[in-house]
Coordinates of N, CA and C in Angstrom, one line a residue:
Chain A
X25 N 96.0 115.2 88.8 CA 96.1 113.9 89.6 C 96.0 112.8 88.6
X26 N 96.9 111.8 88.7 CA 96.9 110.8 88.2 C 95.2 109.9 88.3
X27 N 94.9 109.2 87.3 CA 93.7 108.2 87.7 C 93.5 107.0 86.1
X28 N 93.2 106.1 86.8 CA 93.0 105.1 85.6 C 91.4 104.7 85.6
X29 N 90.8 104.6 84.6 CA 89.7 103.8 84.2 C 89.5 103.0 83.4
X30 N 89.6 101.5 83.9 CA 88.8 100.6 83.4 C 87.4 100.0 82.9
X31 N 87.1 100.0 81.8 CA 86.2 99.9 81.1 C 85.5 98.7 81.1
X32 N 84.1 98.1 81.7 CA 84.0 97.0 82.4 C 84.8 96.6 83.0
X33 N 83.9 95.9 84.0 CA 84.3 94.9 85.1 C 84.4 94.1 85.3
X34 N 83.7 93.5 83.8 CA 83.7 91.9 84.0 C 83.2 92.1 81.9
X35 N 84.3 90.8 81.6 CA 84.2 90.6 79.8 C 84.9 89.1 80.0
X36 N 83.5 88.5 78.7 CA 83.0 87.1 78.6 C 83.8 87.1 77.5
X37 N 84.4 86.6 77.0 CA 84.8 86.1 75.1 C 85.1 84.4 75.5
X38 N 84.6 84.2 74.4 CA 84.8 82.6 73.7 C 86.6 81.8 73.7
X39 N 86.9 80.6 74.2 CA 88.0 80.5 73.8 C 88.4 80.6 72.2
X40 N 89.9 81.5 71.8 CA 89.7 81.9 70.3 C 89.6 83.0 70.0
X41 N 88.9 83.5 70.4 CA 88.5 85.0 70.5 C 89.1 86.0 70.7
X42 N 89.1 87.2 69.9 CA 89.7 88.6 70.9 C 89.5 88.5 72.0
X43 N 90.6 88.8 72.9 CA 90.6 89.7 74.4 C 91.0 91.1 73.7
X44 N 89.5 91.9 74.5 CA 90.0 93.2 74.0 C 90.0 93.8 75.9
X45 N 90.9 94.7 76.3 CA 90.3 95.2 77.3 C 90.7 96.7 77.8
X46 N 89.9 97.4 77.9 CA 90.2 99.1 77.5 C 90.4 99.6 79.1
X47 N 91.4 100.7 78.6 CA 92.3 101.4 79.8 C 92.5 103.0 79.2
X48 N 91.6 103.4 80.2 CA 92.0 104.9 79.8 C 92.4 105.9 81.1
X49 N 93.9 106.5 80.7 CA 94.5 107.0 82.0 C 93.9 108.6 81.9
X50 N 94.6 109.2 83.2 CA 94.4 111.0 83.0 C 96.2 110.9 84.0
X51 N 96.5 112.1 83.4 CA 98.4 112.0 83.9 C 98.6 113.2 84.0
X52 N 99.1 114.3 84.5 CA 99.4 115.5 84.5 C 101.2 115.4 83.6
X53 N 101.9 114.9 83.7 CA 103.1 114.3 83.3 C 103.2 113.0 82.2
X54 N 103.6 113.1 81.0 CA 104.3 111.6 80.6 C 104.4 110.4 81.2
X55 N 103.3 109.7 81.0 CA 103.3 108.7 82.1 C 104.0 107.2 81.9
X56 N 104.0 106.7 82.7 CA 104.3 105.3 82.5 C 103.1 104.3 82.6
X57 N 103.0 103.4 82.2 CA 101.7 102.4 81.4 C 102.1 101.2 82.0
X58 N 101.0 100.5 82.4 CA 101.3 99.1 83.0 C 99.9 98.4 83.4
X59 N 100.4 96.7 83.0 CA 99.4 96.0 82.6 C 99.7 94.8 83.8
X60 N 98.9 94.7 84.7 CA 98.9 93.8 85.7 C 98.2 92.8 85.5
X61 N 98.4 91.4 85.4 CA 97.1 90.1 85.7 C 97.1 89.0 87.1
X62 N 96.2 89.1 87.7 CA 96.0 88.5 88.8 C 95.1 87.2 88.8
X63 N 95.5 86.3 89.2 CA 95.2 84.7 89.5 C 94.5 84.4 90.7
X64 N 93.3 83.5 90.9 CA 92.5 83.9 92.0 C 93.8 83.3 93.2
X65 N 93.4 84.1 94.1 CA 94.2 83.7 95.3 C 95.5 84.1 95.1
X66 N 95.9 84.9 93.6 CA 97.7 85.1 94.0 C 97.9 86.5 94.2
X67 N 99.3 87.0 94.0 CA 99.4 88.2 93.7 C 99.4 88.7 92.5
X68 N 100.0 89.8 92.1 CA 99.8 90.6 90.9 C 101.1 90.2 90.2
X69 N 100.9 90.3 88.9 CA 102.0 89.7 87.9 C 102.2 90.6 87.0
X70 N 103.7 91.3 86.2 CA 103.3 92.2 85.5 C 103.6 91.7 84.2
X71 N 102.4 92.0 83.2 CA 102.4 91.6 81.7 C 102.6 92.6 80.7
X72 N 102.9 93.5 81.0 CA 103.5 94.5 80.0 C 103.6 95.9 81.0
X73 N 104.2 97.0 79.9 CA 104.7 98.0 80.2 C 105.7 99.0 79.3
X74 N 104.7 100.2 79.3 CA 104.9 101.1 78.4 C 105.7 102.2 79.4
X75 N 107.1 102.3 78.8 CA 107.7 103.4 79.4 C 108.3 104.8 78.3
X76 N 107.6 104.9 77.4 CA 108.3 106.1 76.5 C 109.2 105.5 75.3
X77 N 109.0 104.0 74.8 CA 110.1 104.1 74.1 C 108.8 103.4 72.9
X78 N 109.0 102.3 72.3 CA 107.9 102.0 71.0 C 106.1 101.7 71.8
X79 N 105.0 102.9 70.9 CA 104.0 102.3 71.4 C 103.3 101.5 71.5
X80 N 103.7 100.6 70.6 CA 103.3 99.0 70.9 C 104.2 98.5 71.8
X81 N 103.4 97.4 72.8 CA 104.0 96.7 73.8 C 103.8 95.3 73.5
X82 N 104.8 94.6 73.2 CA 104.4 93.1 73.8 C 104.9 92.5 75.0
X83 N 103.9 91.7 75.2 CA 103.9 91.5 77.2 C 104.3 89.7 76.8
X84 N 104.0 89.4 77.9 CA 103.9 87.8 78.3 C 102.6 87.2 78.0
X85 N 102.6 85.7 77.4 CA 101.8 85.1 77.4 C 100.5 85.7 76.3
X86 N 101.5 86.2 75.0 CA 100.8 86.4 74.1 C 100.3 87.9 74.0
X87 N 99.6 88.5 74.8 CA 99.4 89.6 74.9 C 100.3 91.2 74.4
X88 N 99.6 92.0 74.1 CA 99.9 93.0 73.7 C 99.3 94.0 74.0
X89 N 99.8 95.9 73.8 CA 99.1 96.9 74.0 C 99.6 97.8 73.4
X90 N 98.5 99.2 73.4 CA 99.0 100.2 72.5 C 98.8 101.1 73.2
X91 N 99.9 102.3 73.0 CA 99.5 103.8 74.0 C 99.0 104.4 72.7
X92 N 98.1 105.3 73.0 CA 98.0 106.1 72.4 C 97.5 107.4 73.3
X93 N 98.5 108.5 72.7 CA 98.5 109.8 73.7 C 97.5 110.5 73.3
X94 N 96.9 110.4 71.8 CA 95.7 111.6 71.2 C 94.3 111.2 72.4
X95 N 94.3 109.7 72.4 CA 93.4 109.3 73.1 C 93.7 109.0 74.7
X96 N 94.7 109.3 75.3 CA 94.3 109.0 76.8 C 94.9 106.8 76.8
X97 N 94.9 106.1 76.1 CA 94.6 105.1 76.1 C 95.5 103.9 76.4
X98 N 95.5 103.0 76.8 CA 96.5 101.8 76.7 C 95.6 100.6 76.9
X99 N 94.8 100.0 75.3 CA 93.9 99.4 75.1 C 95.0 97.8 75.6
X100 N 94.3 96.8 75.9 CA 95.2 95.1 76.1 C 94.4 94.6 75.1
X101 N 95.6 93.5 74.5 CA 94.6 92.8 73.6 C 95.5 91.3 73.7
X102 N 94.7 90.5 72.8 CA 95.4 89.6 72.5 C 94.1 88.8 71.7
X103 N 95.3 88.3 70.3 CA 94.2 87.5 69.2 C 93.4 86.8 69.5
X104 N 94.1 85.6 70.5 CA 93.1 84.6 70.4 C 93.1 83.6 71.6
X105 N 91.9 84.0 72.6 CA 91.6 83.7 74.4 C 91.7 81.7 74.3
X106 N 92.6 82.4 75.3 CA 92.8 80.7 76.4 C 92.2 80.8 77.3
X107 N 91.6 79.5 77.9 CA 91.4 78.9 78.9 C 92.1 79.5 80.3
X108 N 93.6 79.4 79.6 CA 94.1 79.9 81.0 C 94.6 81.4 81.3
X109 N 93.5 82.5 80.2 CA 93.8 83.8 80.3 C 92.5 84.6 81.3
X110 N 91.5 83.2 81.9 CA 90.8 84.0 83.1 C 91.2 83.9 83.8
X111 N 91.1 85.4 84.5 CA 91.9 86.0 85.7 C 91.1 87.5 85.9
X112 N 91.6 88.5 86.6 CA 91.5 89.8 86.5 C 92.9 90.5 86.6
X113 N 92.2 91.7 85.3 CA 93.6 92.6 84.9 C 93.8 94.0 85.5
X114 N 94.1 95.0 85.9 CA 94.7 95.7 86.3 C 95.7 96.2 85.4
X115 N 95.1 98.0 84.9 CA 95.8 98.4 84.1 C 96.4 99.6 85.6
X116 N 97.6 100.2 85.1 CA 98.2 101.1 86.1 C 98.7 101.8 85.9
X117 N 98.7 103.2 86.3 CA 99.7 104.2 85.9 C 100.7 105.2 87.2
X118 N 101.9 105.4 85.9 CA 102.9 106.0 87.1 C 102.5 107.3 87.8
X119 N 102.4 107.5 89.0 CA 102.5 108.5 89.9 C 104.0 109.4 89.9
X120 N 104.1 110.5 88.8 CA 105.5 111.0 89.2 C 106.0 112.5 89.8
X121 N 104.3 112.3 90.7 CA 104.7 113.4 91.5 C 105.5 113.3 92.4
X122 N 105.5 112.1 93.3 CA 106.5 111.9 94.6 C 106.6 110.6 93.9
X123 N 108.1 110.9 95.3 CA 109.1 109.4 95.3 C 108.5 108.6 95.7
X124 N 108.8 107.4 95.5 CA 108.8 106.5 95.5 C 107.9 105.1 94.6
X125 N 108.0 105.6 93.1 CA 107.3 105.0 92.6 C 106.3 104.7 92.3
X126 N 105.1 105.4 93.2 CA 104.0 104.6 93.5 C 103.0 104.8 91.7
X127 N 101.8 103.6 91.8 CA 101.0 103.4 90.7 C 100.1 104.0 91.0
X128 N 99.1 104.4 90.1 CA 97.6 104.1 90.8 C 97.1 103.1 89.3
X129 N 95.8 102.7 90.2 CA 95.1 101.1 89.7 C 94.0 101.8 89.4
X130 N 93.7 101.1 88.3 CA 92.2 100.7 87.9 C 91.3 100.4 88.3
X131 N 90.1 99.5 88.2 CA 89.3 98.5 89.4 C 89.3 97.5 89.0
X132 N 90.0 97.4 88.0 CA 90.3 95.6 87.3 C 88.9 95.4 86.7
X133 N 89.2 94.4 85.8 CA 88.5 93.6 85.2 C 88.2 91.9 84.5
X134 N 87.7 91.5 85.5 CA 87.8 89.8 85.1 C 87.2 89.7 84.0
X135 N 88.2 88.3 83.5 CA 88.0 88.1 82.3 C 87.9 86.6 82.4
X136 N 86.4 86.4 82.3 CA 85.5 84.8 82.0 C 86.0 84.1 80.3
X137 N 86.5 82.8 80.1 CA 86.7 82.5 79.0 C 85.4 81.1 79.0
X138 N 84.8 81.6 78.3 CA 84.0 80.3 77.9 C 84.4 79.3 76.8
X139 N 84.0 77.9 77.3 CA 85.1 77.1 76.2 C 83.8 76.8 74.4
Chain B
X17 N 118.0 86.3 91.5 CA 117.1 86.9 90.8 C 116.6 87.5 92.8
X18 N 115.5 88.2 91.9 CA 114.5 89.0 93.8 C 113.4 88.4 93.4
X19 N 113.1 87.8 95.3 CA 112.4 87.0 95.3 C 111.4 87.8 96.4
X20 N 109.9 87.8 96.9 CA 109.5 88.3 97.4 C 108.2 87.3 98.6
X21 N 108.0 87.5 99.8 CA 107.9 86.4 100.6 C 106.8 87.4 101.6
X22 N 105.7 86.7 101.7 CA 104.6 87.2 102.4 C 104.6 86.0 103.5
X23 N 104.0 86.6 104.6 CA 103.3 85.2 105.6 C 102.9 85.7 106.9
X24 N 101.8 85.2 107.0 CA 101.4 84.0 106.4 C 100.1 84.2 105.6
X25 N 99.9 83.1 105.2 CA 99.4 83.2 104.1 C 97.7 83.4 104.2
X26 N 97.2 82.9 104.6 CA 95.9 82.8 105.5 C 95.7 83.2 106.4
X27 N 94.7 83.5 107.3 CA 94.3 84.1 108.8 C 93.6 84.8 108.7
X28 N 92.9 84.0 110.4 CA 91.4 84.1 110.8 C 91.9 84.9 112.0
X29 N 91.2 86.0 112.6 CA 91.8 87.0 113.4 C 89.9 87.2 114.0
X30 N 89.7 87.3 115.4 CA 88.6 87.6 116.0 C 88.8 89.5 115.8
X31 N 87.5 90.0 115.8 CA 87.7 91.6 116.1 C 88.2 91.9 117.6
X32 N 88.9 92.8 117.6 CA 89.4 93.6 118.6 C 90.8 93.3 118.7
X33 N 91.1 91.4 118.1 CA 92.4 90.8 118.0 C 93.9 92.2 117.4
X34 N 94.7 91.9 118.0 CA 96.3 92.6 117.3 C 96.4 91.9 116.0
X35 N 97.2 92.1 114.8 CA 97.7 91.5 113.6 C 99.1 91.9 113.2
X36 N 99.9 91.3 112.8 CA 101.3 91.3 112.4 C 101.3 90.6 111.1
X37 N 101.5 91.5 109.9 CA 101.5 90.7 108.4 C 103.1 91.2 108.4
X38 N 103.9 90.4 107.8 CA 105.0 90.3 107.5 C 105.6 90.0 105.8
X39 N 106.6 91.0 105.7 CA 106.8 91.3 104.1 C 108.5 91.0 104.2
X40 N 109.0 90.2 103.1 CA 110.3 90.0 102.8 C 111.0 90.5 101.5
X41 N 112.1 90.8 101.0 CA 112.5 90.5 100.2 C 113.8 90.2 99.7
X42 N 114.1 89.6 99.0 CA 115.4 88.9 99.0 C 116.1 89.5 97.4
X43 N 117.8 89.5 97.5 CA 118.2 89.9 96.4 C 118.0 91.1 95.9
X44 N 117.8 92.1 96.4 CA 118.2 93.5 96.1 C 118.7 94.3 97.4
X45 N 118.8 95.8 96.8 CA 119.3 96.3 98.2 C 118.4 97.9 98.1
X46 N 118.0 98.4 99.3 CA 117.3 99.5 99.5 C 116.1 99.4 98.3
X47 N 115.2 98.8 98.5 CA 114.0 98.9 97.4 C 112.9 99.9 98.3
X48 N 112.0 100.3 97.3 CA 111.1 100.9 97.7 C 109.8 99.7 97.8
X49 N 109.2 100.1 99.2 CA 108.0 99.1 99.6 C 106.7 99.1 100.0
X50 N 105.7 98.5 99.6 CA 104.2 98.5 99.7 C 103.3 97.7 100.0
X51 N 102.0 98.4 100.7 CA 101.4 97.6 101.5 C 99.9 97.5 101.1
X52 N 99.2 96.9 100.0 CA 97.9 97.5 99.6 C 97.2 96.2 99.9
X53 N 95.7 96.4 99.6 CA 94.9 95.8 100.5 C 93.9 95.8 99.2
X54 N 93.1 94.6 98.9 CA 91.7 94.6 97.9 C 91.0 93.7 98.9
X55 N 89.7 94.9 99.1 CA 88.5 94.2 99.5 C 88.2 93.6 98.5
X56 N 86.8 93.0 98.6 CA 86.2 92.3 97.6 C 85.4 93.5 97.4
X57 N 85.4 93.5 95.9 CA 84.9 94.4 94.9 C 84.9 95.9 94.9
X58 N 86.3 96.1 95.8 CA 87.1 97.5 95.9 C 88.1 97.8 95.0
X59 N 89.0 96.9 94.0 CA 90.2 97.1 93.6 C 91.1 96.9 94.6
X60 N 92.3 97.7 94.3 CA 93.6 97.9 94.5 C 93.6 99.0 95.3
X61 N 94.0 98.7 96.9 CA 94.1 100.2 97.3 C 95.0 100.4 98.1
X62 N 96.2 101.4 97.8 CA 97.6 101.5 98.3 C 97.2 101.5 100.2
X63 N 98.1 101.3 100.6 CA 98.0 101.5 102.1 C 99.3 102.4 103.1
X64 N 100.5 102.3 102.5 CA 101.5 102.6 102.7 C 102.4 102.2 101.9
X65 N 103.8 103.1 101.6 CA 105.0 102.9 101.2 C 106.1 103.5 101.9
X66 N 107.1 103.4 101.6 CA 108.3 103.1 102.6 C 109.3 103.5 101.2
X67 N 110.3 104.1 101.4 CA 111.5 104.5 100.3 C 112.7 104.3 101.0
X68 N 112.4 104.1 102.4 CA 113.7 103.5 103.2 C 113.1 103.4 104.3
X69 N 114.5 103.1 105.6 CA 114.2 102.6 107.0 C 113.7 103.7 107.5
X70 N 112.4 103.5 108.0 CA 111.9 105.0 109.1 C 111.4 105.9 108.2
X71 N 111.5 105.5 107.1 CA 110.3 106.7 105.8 C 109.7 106.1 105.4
X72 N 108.6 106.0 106.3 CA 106.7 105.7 105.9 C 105.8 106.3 105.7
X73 N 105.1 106.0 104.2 CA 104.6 107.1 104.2 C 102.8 106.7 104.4
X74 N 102.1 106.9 104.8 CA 100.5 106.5 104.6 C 99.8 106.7 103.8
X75 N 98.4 106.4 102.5 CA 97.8 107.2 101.8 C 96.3 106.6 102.5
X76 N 95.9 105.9 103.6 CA 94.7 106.1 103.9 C 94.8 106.3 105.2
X77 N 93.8 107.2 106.3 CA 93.6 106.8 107.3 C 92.9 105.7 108.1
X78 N 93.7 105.1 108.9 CA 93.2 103.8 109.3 C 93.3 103.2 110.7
X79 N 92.9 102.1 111.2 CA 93.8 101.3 112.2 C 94.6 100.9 112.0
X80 N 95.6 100.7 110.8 CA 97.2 100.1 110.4 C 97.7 100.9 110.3
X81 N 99.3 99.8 111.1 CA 100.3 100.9 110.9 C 101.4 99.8 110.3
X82 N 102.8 101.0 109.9 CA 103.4 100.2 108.9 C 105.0 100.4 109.6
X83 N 105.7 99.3 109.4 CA 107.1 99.7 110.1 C 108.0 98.7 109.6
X84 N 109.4 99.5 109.4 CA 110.1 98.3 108.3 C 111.6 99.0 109.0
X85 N 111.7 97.5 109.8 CA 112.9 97.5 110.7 C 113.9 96.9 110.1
X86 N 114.3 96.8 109.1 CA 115.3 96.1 108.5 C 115.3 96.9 106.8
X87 N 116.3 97.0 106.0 CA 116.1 97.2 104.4 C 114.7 96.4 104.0
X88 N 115.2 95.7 103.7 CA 114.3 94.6 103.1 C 113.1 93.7 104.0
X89 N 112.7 94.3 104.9 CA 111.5 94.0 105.9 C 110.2 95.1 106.3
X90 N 109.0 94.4 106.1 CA 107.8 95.6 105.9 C 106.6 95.1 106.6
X91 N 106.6 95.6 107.9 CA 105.4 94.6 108.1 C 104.0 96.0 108.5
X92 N 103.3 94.8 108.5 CA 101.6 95.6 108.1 C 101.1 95.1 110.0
X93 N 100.8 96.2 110.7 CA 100.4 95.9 112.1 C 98.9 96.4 112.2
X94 N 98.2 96.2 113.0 CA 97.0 96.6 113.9 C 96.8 96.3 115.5
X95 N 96.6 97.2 116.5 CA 96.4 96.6 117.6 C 95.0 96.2 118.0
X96 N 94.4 96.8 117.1 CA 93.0 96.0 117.4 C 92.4 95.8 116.0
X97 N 91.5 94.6 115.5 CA 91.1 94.8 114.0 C 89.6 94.7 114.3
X98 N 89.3 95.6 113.1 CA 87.8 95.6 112.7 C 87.5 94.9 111.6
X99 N 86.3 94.6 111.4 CA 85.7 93.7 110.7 C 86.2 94.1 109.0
X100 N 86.0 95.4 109.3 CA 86.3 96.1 107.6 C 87.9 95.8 107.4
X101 N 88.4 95.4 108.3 CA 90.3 95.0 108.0 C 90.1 93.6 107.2
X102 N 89.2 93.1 107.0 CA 88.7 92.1 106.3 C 89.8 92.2 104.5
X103 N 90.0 91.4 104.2 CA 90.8 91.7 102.7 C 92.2 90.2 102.2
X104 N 92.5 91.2 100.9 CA 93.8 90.4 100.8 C 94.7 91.3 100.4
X105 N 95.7 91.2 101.3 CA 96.8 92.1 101.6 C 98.1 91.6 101.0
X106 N 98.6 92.6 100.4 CA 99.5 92.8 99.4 C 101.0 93.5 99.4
X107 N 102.0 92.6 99.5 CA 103.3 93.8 99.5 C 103.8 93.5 97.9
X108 N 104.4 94.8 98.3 CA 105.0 94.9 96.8 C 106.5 95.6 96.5
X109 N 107.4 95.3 95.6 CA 108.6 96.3 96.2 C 108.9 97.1 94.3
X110 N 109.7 98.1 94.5 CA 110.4 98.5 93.1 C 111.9 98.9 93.6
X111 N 112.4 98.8 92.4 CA 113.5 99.6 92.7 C 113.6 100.7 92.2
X112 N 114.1 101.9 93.5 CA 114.4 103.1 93.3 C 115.4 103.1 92.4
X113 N 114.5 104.8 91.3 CA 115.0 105.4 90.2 C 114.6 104.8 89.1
X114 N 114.0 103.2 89.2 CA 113.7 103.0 88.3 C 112.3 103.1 87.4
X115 N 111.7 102.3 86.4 CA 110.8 103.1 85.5 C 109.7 102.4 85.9
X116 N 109.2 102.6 87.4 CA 107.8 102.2 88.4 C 107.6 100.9 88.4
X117 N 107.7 100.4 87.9 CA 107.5 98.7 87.9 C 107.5 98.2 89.1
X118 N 106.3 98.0 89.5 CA 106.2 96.9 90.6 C 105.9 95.6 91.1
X119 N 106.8 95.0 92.0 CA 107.0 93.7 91.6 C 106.2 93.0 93.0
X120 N 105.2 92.1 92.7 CA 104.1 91.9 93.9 C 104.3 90.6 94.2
X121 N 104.4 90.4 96.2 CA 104.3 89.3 96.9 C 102.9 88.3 96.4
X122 N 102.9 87.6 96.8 CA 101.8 86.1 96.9 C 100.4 86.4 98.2
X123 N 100.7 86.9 98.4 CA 99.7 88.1 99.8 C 99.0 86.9 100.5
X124 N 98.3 87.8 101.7 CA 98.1 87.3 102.8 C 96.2 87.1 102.9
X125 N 95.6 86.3 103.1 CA 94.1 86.6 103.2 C 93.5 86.6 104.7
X126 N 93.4 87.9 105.3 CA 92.7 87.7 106.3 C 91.4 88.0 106.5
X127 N 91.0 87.1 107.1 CA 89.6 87.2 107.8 C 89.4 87.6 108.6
X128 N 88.8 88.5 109.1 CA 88.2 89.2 110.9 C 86.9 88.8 110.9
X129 N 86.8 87.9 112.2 CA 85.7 87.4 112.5 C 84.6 88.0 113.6

């Protein structure tokens, strides 16, 4: 069975600073990789996405990520934290036992920027 | 471009009250559709998907039900709500065959009072 674990629930960094934020899937199948960020009050936005082709990903808004299959992993990162990068993230993986697409989620993780 | 359209957007619903959430989407054709729900300090938790008209599928048991009378229409019902229907509710669509990407409404926040 598919399942994702997010690694904290909540990570403080400094404006400037690394955003590091760890995602470790379990897949029975080749999975597909996906990096959600949510805005209070909105919906979900997708910021990257690993589908089998280079394992480095670059997303939107700076951000980046890396699969790594030895490890289970699709760590998010990005050099150096804005103001406008707190939110909560939602890493996700593909479901490709049945149709229709479906993900499963993480439990997110907000990300506080202190200025 | 596809555009995706929740409403309404807020709502205050007494317990025992009926609920009708309604899901849109514009600019595609036959997508696949979803209905997830985050309590507060639950995550992300699927509720139903749909792969076409009259193929719904459930992944929790519940008081909701799901019914999508048009392609591109998905709405989230209850005939009576409980307090735990409390949340913010989420549609989402992809397109079939493709590489899972899902693409999420502006969602709904209801309160049961």
């Amino acid at each position: 069975a598919q399942s994702v674990t997010q690694l904290g629930s909540h990570v403080s960094v400094s404006e400037g600073a690394l955003v590091l934020l760890r995602c470790n899937y379990s897949s029975s199948v080749p999975p597909y990789l996906f990096w959600y960020v949510q805005y209070p009050n909105q919906g979900l936005q997708l910021l990257l996405k690993y589908t089998s082709a280079a394992t480095l990903v670059k997303g939107i808004n700076g951000f980046e990520a890396e699969f790594k299959k030895s490890e289970t992993s699709f760590h998010l990162t990005k050099p150096s934290a804005h103001m406008s990068d707190a939110a909560e993230y939602f890493c996700a993986v593909s479901d490709r036992r049945t149709a229709g697409n479906k993900l499963t989620f993480g439990g997110g993780t907000r990300v506080l920027v202190k200025p | 471009s596809q555009t995706i359209h929740q409403w309404p957007a807020t709502l205050v619903q007494p317990v025992g009250s009926p609920l009708s959430l309604e899901c849109t989407v514009e600019g595609t054709s036959n997508p696949n559709l979803y209905w997830y729900r985050q309590a507060a300090g639950r995550g992300l938790q699927l509720l139903f998907y749909s792969i076409g008209i009259d193929q719904i599928s459930s992944e929790v048991p519940q008081n909701l039900s799901a019914s999508r009378p048009q392609d591109r229409q998905f709405i989230l019902s209850s005939k009576k709500l409980l307090l735990s229907d409390s949340g913010f509710y989420l549609c989402a669509w992809s397109v079939t065959g493709s590489k899972y990407e899902q693409y999420f409404g502006p969602g709904t926040r209801l309160t049961v009072t």
